[in-house]
Coordinates of C-alpha atoms in Angstrom, one line a residue:
M1 CA 189.2 264.0 2.6
R2 CA 188.4 266.2 5.6
L3 CA 184.8 267.3 5.6
L4 CA 182.8 269.8 7.7
F5 CA 179.2 268.6 8.2
L6 CA 176.8 271.2 9.5
A7 CA 173.4 270.1 10.8
V8 CA 170.8 271.0 13.3
L9 CA 171.8 268.6 16.1
R10 CA 169.3 269.5 18.7
R11 CA 168.8 266.1 20.4
H12 CA 165.8 264.0 19.3
T13 CA 165.2 265.7 16.0
G14 CA 164.9 263.7 12.8
N15 CA 167.7 265.8 11.4
A16 CA 170.1 264.8 14.1
V17 CA 169.4 261.1 13.5
T18 CA 169.9 261.6 9.7
A19 CA 173.1 263.5 10.3
E20 CA 174.5 260.6 12.4
R21 CA 173.6 258.1 9.8
V22 CA 175.1 260.2 6.9
R23 CA 178.3 260.8 8.9
D24 CA 178.6 257.0 9.4
H25 CA 178.3 256.5 5.6
L26 CA 181.0 259.0 4.9
E27 CA 183.4 257.8 7.5
A28 CA 183.0 254.2 6.2
A29 CA 184.5 255.5 2.9
G30 CA 187.5 256.8 4.7
H31 CA 186.6 260.5 5.0
V32 CA 187.2 262.5 8.2
C33 CA 183.8 264.0 9.0
L34 CA 183.6 266.9 11.5
L35 CA 180.0 267.1 12.6
K36 CA 179.0 270.4 14.0
D37 CA 175.7 271.9 15.2
A38 CA 174.7 274.8 12.9
F39 CA 173.2 276.6 15.9
D40 CA 176.6 276.7 17.5
L41 CA 178.2 278.5 14.5
E42 CA 176.2 281.5 13.7
S43 CA 178.8 283.6 11.8
S44 CA 180.7 283.2 8.6
S45 CA 184.0 284.2 10.4
E46 CA 183.6 281.2 12.8
I47 CA 183.2 278.9 9.9
A48 CA 186.3 280.4 8.2
H49 CA 188.3 279.9 11.4
L50 CA 187.1 276.3 11.7
I51 CA 187.9 275.5 8.1
K52 CA 191.5 276.9 8.5
A53 CA 192.1 275.4 12.0
E54 CA 190.9 271.9 11.0
N55 CA 192.3 272.0 7.4
L56 CA 188.9 271.1 6.0
E57 CA 188.6 270.5 2.3
A58 CA 184.9 270.3 1.6
A59 CA 181.5 270.6 3.4
L60 CA 178.0 269.3 3.7
A61 CA 174.9 270.9 5.3
L62 CA 171.8 269.3 6.4
H63 CA 169.1 272.0 6.1
L64 CA 169.3 274.5 3.3
Y65 CA 168.8 277.6 5.4
R66 CA 170.2 276.8 8.9
G67 CA 173.3 275.0 7.6
G68 CA 173.7 276.0 4.0
R69 CA 173.8 279.8 4.5
L70 CA 176.9 279.4 6.7
L71 CA 178.9 277.6 4.0
Q72 CA 178.8 280.4 1.3
G73 CA 181.9 282.2 0.1
H74 CA 184.5 280.0 1.8
G75 CA 186.1 278.7 -1.3
I76 CA 185.5 275.0 -0.5
P77 CA 183.0 272.8 -2.4
F78 CA 179.9 271.8 -0.6
G79 CA 176.6 269.9 -0.9
I80 CA 173.2 270.3 0.7
I81 CA 170.7 267.9 2.1
F82 CA 167.2 269.3 2.5
G83 CA 165.9 269.0 6.0
G84 CA 162.1 269.4 5.7
T85 CA 161.3 272.6 7.4
D86 CA 163.5 274.5 4.9
L87 CA 161.2 273.4 2.1
N88 CA 158.0 273.3 4.1
E89 CA 158.2 276.5 6.1
D90 CA 161.3 278.7 5.5
V91 CA 160.6 278.8 1.8
N92 CA 157.5 281.0 2.5
Q93 CA 159.6 283.7 4.1
R94 CA 160.9 286.0 1.3
E95 CA 164.4 286.8 2.9
K96 CA 165.1 283.1 3.8
N97 CA 163.9 282.1 0.3
E98 CA 166.4 284.4 -1.3
V99 CA 169.3 283.3 0.9
M100 CA 168.4 279.6 0.1
G101 CA 168.4 280.3 -3.6
K102 CA 171.9 281.8 -3.4
V103 CA 173.2 278.8 -1.4
L104 CA 171.9 276.5 -4.1
E105 CA 173.7 278.5 -6.7
E106 CA 177.0 277.8 -5.0
A107 CA 176.2 274.2 -3.9
R108 CA 177.7 271.4 -6.0
F109 CA 174.6 269.1 -5.3
A110 CA 171.5 268.9 -3.2
V111 CA 169.7 265.9 -1.8
A112 CA 165.9 265.7 -1.4
F113 CA 164.3 262.7 0.5
T114 CA 161.3 262.5 -1.9
E115 CA 160.3 263.4 -5.5
S116 CA 157.8 265.9 -4.1
M117 CA 160.6 267.7 -2.1
K118 CA 162.7 267.8 -5.3
E119 CA 159.7 269.3 -7.2
T120 CA 159.1 271.9 -4.6
A121 CA 162.8 273.0 -4.6
Q122 CA 162.9 273.0 -8.5
T123 CA 159.8 275.2 -8.6
Q124 CA 161.3 277.7 -6.2
W125 CA 164.8 277.8 -7.6
P126 CA 164.7 276.6 -11.3
H127 CA 168.4 277.3 -11.6
A128 CA 169.1 274.3 -9.3
R129 CA 167.2 271.9 -11.5
G130 CA 170.2 270.0 -12.7
K131 CA 171.9 269.4 -9.3
I132 CA 169.0 268.0 -7.1
Y133 CA 169.1 264.3 -6.4
V134 CA 166.5 262.1 -4.7
Q135 CA 167.6 259.7 -2.0
S136 CA 165.2 258.3 0.4
Q137 CA 166.2 257.8 4.0
G138 CA 167.7 254.3 4.8
V139 CA 166.0 252.3 7.4
V140 CA 167.5 249.9 10.0
T141 CA 165.6 248.7 13.0
V142 CA 167.2 247.0 16.0
P143 CA 164.6 245.9 18.6
N144 CA 165.8 245.0 22.0
A145 CA 165.2 241.3 22.4
A146 CA 165.1 241.7 26.2
F147 CA 162.4 244.4 26.1
N148 CA 159.3 243.7 28.4
W149 CA 156.1 245.0 26.9
N150 CA 154.2 244.5 30.2
T151 CA 156.7 246.6 32.0
F152 CA 156.3 249.3 29.3
L153 CA 152.5 249.3 29.8
H154 CA 152.9 249.4 33.6
C155 CA 155.2 252.4 33.2
S156 CA 152.6 254.0 31.0
G157 CA 150.0 253.6 33.8
I158 CA 148.0 251.0 31.8
K159 CA 147.0 248.2 34.2
Q160 CA 144.9 246.1 31.8
N161 CA 145.8 242.7 30.3
A162 CA 148.1 243.3 27.3
D163 CA 146.2 240.6 25.3
N164 CA 143.0 242.7 25.1
L165 CA 144.6 246.0 24.4
H166 CA 145.1 248.1 21.2
I167 CA 148.0 250.5 21.8
F168 CA 148.5 253.4 19.4
L169 CA 152.1 254.8 19.8
L170 CA 152.7 258.5 18.8
V171 CA 156.5 258.9 18.7
C172 CA 157.8 262.4 18.7
G173 CA 159.8 265.0 20.5
L174 CA 157.5 267.4 22.4
R175 CA 157.6 270.5 20.2
Q176 CA 154.8 272.2 18.4
V177 CA 155.6 271.1 14.9
K178 CA 154.9 267.5 15.9
D179 CA 151.4 268.5 17.2
P180 CA 151.1 265.7 19.8
L181 CA 147.8 267.1 21.2
Y182 CA 146.1 267.0 17.8
L183 CA 144.3 263.8 18.4
V184 CA 144.1 263.8 22.2
D185 CA 140.4 264.8 22.7
A186 CA 139.1 262.6 19.9
F187 CA 141.1 259.6 21.0
S188 CA 139.9 260.1 24.6
E189 CA 136.3 260.1 23.5
W190 CA 136.9 256.8 21.7
H191 CA 138.6 255.3 24.7
Q192 CA 135.5 256.0 26.8
E193 CA 133.5 254.0 24.2
E194 CA 136.1 251.2 24.0
P195 CA 138.3 251.1 27.2
N196 CA 140.8 248.8 25.6
V197 CA 142.2 251.4 23.2
Y198 CA 145.0 253.7 24.4
M199 CA 147.3 256.3 22.8
V200 CA 150.8 256.5 24.3
I201 CA 152.9 259.5 23.3
V202 CA 156.5 258.6 23.6
G203 CA 159.3 261.2 23.2
P204 CA 161.8 263.6 24.8
E205 CA 161.0 267.0 26.2
V206 CA 162.4 269.2 23.5
D207 CA 160.5 272.5 24.1
P208 CA 160.1 273.1 27.9
V209 CA 157.2 275.4 27.7
F210 CA 155.2 273.3 25.3
T211 CA 156.1 270.2 27.3
R212 CA 154.3 271.7 30.3
E213 CA 151.3 272.2 28.1
V214 CA 151.3 268.6 26.9
K215 CA 151.7 267.2 30.4
A216 CA 148.9 269.3 31.8
K217 CA 146.6 268.2 29.0
V218 CA 147.4 264.5 29.1
K219 CA 147.2 264.3 32.9
G220 CA 143.5 264.9 32.8
T221 CA 142.7 263.0 29.7
A222 CA 141.3 259.4 29.8
G223 CA 142.9 256.9 27.5
V224 CA 146.1 259.0 26.7
R225 CA 149.4 258.5 28.3
L226 CA 152.8 260.2 28.1
L227 CA 156.2 258.6 28.4
G228 CA 159.7 260.2 28.1
E229 CA 162.6 259.4 26.0
M230 CA 163.6 255.8 25.4
P231 CA 166.8 254.2 24.0
Q232 CA 166.4 253.4 20.3
E233 CA 166.5 249.7 20.7
D234 CA 163.7 249.8 23.4
L235 CA 161.7 252.2 21.2
H236 CA 162.0 249.8 18.3
A237 CA 160.8 247.0 20.5
A238 CA 157.9 249.1 21.7
L239 CA 156.9 249.9 18.1
K240 CA 157.0 246.1 17.3
N241 CA 154.6 245.3 20.2
C242 CA 152.1 248.1 19.7
F243 CA 149.0 247.9 17.5
A244 CA 149.7 250.9 15.3
V245 CA 152.1 253.9 15.0
V246 CA 150.6 257.4 14.7
N247 CA 152.0 260.5 13.2
S248 CA 150.2 263.8 13.7
S249 CA 152.9 266.3 12.6
V250 CA 152.2 269.7 11.0
S251 CA 155.3 269.3 8.9
E252 CA 157.7 266.4 8.1
G253 CA 160.7 265.9 5.8
M254 CA 160.5 262.1 6.1
S255 CA 159.4 260.5 9.4
A256 CA 161.8 257.9 10.7
A257 CA 159.1 256.5 13.1
I258 CA 156.8 255.8 10.1
L259 CA 159.5 254.0 8.1
E260 CA 160.6 252.1 11.2
A261 CA 157.1 251.0 11.9
M262 CA 156.8 249.7 8.4
D263 CA 160.1 247.8 8.7
L264 CA 158.8 246.2 11.9
E265 CA 155.5 245.2 10.3
V266 CA 153.3 247.6 12.3
P267 CA 150.5 249.6 10.6
V268 CA 150.8 253.4 10.3
L269 CA 148.2 256.1 10.6
A270 CA 149.6 259.4 9.5
R271 CA 148.3 262.9 9.2
H272 CA 147.8 263.9 5.5
I273 CA 150.7 266.3 4.9
P274 CA 153.0 266.3 2.0
G275 CA 156.0 264.6 3.9
N276 CA 153.8 261.8 5.1
A277 CA 151.9 261.4 1.9
A278 CA 155.2 260.9 0.1
V279 CA 155.8 257.6 2.0
V280 CA 152.3 256.5 3.0
K281 CA 149.9 255.5 0.2
H282 CA 146.4 255.5 1.7
E283 CA 145.0 252.1 2.2
V284 CA 148.1 250.5 0.6
T285 CA 151.1 251.1 2.9
G286 CA 149.1 252.9 5.7
L287 CA 146.2 255.2 6.4
L288 CA 146.1 258.9 6.0
F289 CA 143.7 261.2 8.0
S290 CA 142.9 264.9 7.5
D291 CA 141.3 265.6 10.9
P292 CA 140.9 263.9 14.4
Q293 CA 137.4 262.5 13.5
E294 CA 138.7 260.8 10.4
F295 CA 141.6 259.4 12.4
V296 CA 139.2 257.8 14.8
Q297 CA 137.1 256.3 12.0
L298 CA 140.2 254.8 10.3
A299 CA 141.7 253.5 13.6
K300 CA 138.3 251.8 14.4
R301 CA 138.4 250.3 10.9
L302 CA 141.9 249.0 11.4
V303 CA 141.0 247.5 14.8
H304 CA 137.9 245.6 13.4
D305 CA 139.4 244.6 10.0
P306 CA 142.3 242.2 10.4
A307 CA 142.5 241.7 6.7
L308 CA 143.2 245.4 6.0
E309 CA 145.8 245.4 8.8
K310 CA 147.5 242.4 7.3
E311 CA 147.5 243.9 3.8
I312 CA 148.9 247.3 4.9
V313 CA 151.6 245.7 7.0
A314 CA 152.8 243.5 4.1
N315 CA 152.8 246.4 1.7
G316 CA 154.5 248.7 4.0
R317 CA 157.3 246.2 4.7
E318 CA 157.8 245.6 1.0
Y319 CA 157.8 249.4 0.3
V320 CA 160.6 250.0 2.9
R321 CA 162.7 247.1 1.5
R322 CA 162.3 248.4 -2.0
C323 CA 162.6 252.2 -1.5
H324 CA 164.5 252.8 1.8
S325 CA 167.6 250.6 1.5
W326 CA 170.4 251.5 3.9
Q327 CA 173.0 250.4 1.4
A328 CA 171.5 252.4 -1.4
E329 CA 171.6 255.5 0.8
R330 CA 175.3 254.8 1.7
D331 CA 176.2 254.4 -1.9
T332 CA 174.5 257.7 -2.9
Y333 CA 176.3 259.8 -0.2
Q334 CA 179.6 258.2 -0.8
N335 CA 179.3 258.9 -4.6
L336 CA 178.2 262.5 -4.2
V337 CA 181.0 263.3 -1.8
Q338 CA 183.5 261.6 -4.1
N339 CA 182.4 264.2 -6.7
L340 CA 183.2 267.0 -4.2
E341 CA 186.7 265.4 -3.8
G342 CA 187.0 265.4 -7.6
S343 CA 186.2 269.1 -7.8
I344 CA 189.0 269.9 -5.3
R345 CA 191.6 268.2 -7.6
E346 CA 190.5 270.1 -10.7

């Protein structure tokens, strides 16, 4: 079957990574999957032309508003994958909410990453209750065996002996929704008390204006460093070597960095928001904080309590193995798209 797959493919976003993984699942089942950036196709007529030109039989959209609204009314069956900001932010704007409700009326199925996302969608659009499935994101980590941690520290401007350091990695594209400056002042104060703790923000420059703000802030802040984009295998190796992974986002669908850290047996400290709380159970699979001061308290506790660290790491790894199977994700998407194929034949 020939599929159109619309997603927000701006580089370095979680949606882009998810889209590539789902495409791989579908192509493994023998489908031809034409992956397009929803931002490049803003009109219904462009979609109609593409469907005809490429002889497309069905479609999939990652992000209910940005992708889904473009698939309405073309006469081909389609499914939806919720992105995160559609349910966390767009849903609060009346016009977008109405559009998304109509998209769900036409969609054959919708996929939510968590039960809480499913509940949010069902509350907003009760008519979609029977077509929403929950499939957590699958996790595979591939750390680069040749990665040099000391070189990484040197590139970060950290000159101290690696053995005595506690490095907290905040992995995110530099954009406001990730809120990378949220912990900077509090962390810097802690660093001045304990000079062997550092926070390193690692990620690509997604928003140029915001990036300048982040660079200016970090430049004058003790104990906080900023590094640019890294190849995924190097990033996974850096995660494996650091003391803990941090997430300070305002909104998340499901953070790949959190799941990858758990898979690599690294403790996680995450901001207490719905997307993070869905995968991080406080003091079981990670630690949740509600403000910068609580973050520092919990981070200090983690540094000085090896038993807590060991327990969290073991629970996190087991949780990922149990709930974020790459194979289970593959099976789900292949089965759902097979249903689209079945509806074409009817």
